[in-house]
Coordinates of C-alpha atoms in Angstrom, one line a residue:
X8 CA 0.0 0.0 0.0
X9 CA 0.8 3.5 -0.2
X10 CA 3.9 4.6 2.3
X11 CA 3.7 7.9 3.4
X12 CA 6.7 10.5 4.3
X13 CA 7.0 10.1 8.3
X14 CA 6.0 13.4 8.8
X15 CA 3.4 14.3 6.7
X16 CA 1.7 11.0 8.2
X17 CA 2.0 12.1 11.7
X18 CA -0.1 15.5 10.4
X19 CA -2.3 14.0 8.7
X20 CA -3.1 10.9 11.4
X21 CA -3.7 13.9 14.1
X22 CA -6.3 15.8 11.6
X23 CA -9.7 14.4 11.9
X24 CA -10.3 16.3 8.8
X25 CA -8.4 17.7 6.0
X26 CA -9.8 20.8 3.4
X27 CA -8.0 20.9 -0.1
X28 CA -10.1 23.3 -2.6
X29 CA -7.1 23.8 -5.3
X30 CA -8.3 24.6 -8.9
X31 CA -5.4 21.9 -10.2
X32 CA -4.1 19.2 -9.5
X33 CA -2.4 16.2 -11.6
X34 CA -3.1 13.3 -9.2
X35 CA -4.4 14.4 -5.6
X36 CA -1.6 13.2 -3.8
X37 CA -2.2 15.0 -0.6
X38 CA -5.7 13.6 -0.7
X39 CA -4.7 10.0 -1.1
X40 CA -1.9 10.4 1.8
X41 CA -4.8 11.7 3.9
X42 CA -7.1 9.1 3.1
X43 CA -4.4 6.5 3.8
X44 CA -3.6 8.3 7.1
X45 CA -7.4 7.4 8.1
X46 CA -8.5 10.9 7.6
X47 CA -11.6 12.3 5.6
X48 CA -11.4 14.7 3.7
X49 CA -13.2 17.6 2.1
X50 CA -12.0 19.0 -1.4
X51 CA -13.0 21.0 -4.2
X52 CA -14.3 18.9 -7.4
X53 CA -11.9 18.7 -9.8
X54 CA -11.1 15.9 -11.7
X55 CA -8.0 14.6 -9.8
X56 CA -10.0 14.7 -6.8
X57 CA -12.9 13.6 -8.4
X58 CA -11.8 10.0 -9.1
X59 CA -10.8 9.5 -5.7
X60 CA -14.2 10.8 -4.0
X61 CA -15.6 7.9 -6.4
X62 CA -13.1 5.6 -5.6
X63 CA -13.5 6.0 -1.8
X64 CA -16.7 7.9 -1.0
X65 CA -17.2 7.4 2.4
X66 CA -13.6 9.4 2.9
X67 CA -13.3 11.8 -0.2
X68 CA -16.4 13.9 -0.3
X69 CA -15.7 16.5 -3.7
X70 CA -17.7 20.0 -3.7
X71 CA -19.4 20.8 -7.0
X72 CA -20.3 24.4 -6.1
X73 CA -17.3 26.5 -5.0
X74 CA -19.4 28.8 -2.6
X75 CA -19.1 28.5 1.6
X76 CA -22.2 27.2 2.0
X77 CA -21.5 23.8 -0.1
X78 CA -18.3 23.9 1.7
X79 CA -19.4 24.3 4.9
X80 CA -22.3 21.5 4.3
X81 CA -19.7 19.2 3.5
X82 CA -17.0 19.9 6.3
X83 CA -20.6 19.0 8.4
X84 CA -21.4 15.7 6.7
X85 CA -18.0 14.2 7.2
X86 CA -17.9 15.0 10.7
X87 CA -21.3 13.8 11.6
X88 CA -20.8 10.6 9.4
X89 CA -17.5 8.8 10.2
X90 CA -16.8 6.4 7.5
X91 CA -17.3 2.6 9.0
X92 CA -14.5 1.0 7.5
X93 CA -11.2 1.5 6.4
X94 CA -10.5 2.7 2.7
X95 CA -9.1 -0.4 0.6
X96 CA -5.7 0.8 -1.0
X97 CA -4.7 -2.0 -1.8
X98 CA -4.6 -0.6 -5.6
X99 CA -2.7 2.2 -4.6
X100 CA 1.6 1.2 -4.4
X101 CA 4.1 3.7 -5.9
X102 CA 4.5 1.2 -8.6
X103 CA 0.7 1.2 -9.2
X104 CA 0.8 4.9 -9.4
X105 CA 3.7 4.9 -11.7
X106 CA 2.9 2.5 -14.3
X107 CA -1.0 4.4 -14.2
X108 CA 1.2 8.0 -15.7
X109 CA 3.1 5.8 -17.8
X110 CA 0.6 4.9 -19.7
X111 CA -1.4 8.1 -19.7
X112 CA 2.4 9.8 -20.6
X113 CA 2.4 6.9 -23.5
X114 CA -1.2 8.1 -24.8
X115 CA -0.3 11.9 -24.8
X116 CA 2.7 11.0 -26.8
X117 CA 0.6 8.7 -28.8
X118 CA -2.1 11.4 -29.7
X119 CA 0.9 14.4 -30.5
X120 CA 2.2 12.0 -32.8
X121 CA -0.9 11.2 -34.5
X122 CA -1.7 14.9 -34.6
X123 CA 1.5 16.3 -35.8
X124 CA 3.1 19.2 -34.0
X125 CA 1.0 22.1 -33.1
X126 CA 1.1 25.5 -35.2
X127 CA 3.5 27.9 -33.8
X128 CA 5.0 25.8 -31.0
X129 CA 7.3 23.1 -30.7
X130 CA 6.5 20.6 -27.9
X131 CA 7.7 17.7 -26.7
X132 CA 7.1 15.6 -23.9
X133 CA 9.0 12.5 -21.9
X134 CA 8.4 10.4 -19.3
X135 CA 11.7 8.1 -18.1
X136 CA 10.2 5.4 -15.6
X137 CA 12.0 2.5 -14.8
X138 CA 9.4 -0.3 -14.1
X139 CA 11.2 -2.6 -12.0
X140 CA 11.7 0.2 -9.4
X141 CA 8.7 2.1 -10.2
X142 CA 10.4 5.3 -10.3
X143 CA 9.0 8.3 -12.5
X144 CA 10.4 11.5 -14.3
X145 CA 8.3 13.6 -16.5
X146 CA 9.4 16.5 -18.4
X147 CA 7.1 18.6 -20.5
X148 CA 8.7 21.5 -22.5
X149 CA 7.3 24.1 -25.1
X150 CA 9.1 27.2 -26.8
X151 CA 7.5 29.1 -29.5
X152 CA 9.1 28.5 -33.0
X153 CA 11.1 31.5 -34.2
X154 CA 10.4 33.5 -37.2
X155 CA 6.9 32.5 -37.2
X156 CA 4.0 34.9 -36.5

């Protein structure tokens, strides 16, 4: 299952809740370390965040609205209704996690391949993962092409 860093797990096992309304994230890390800590949490619905509020949704409860009020109902409903069991994250390993953005990192490169490079910028994009350890790095770089206008 998922390890966490020492101690960001001692934060998160002392929080009986944890709030995370970003606009953006990649993954939703810091909600899945929370979740794995055994605390609910209460986050702003955005895709990343999204999947995990389906995946576990007696722990991840996603706002649709952005106002206080939908917050503040939220932060309410977690606290009055403890989840019952513990989350199953049993899916969740660093290797899981990395073989998961290889092959969304292989279906970006896919779909810029089968689209040719865009019009007045020159992308490219990597991802290096060695599967037998599990370990990632991503690189994503754009310039615009010189000369062009």
């Amino acid at each position: 299952a998922l390890e966490l860093q020492p101690r960001g797990a001692a934060r998160f096992r002392r929080a009986q809740l944890v709030l995370n309304f970003s606009q953006a994230e990649a993954f939703g890390m810091t909600v899945l370390e929370a979740v794995a800590a055994g605390c609910q949490v209460v986050c702003s619905d955005i895709p990343a965040f999204r999947d995990l509020a389906q995946r576990f949704p007696d722990w991840v409860r996603a706002v649709s609205r952005p106002s206080d009020e939908a917050r503040a109902s939220a932060i309410i409903d977690a606290v009055a209704n403890p989840p019952a069991s513990s989350p199953d994250l049993s899916g969740f390993t660093w290797r899981a996690i990395s073989e998961r953005l290889i092959d969304v990192f292989e279906q970006v490169q896919g779909r810029q391949r089968q689209s040719g490079s865009t019009q007045g910028s020159n992308s490219s994009s990597s991802a290096v993962v060695t599967r037998e350890t599990g370990h990632a790095s991503t690189g994503v770089t754009t310039s615009a092409r010189s000369g062009e206008g």
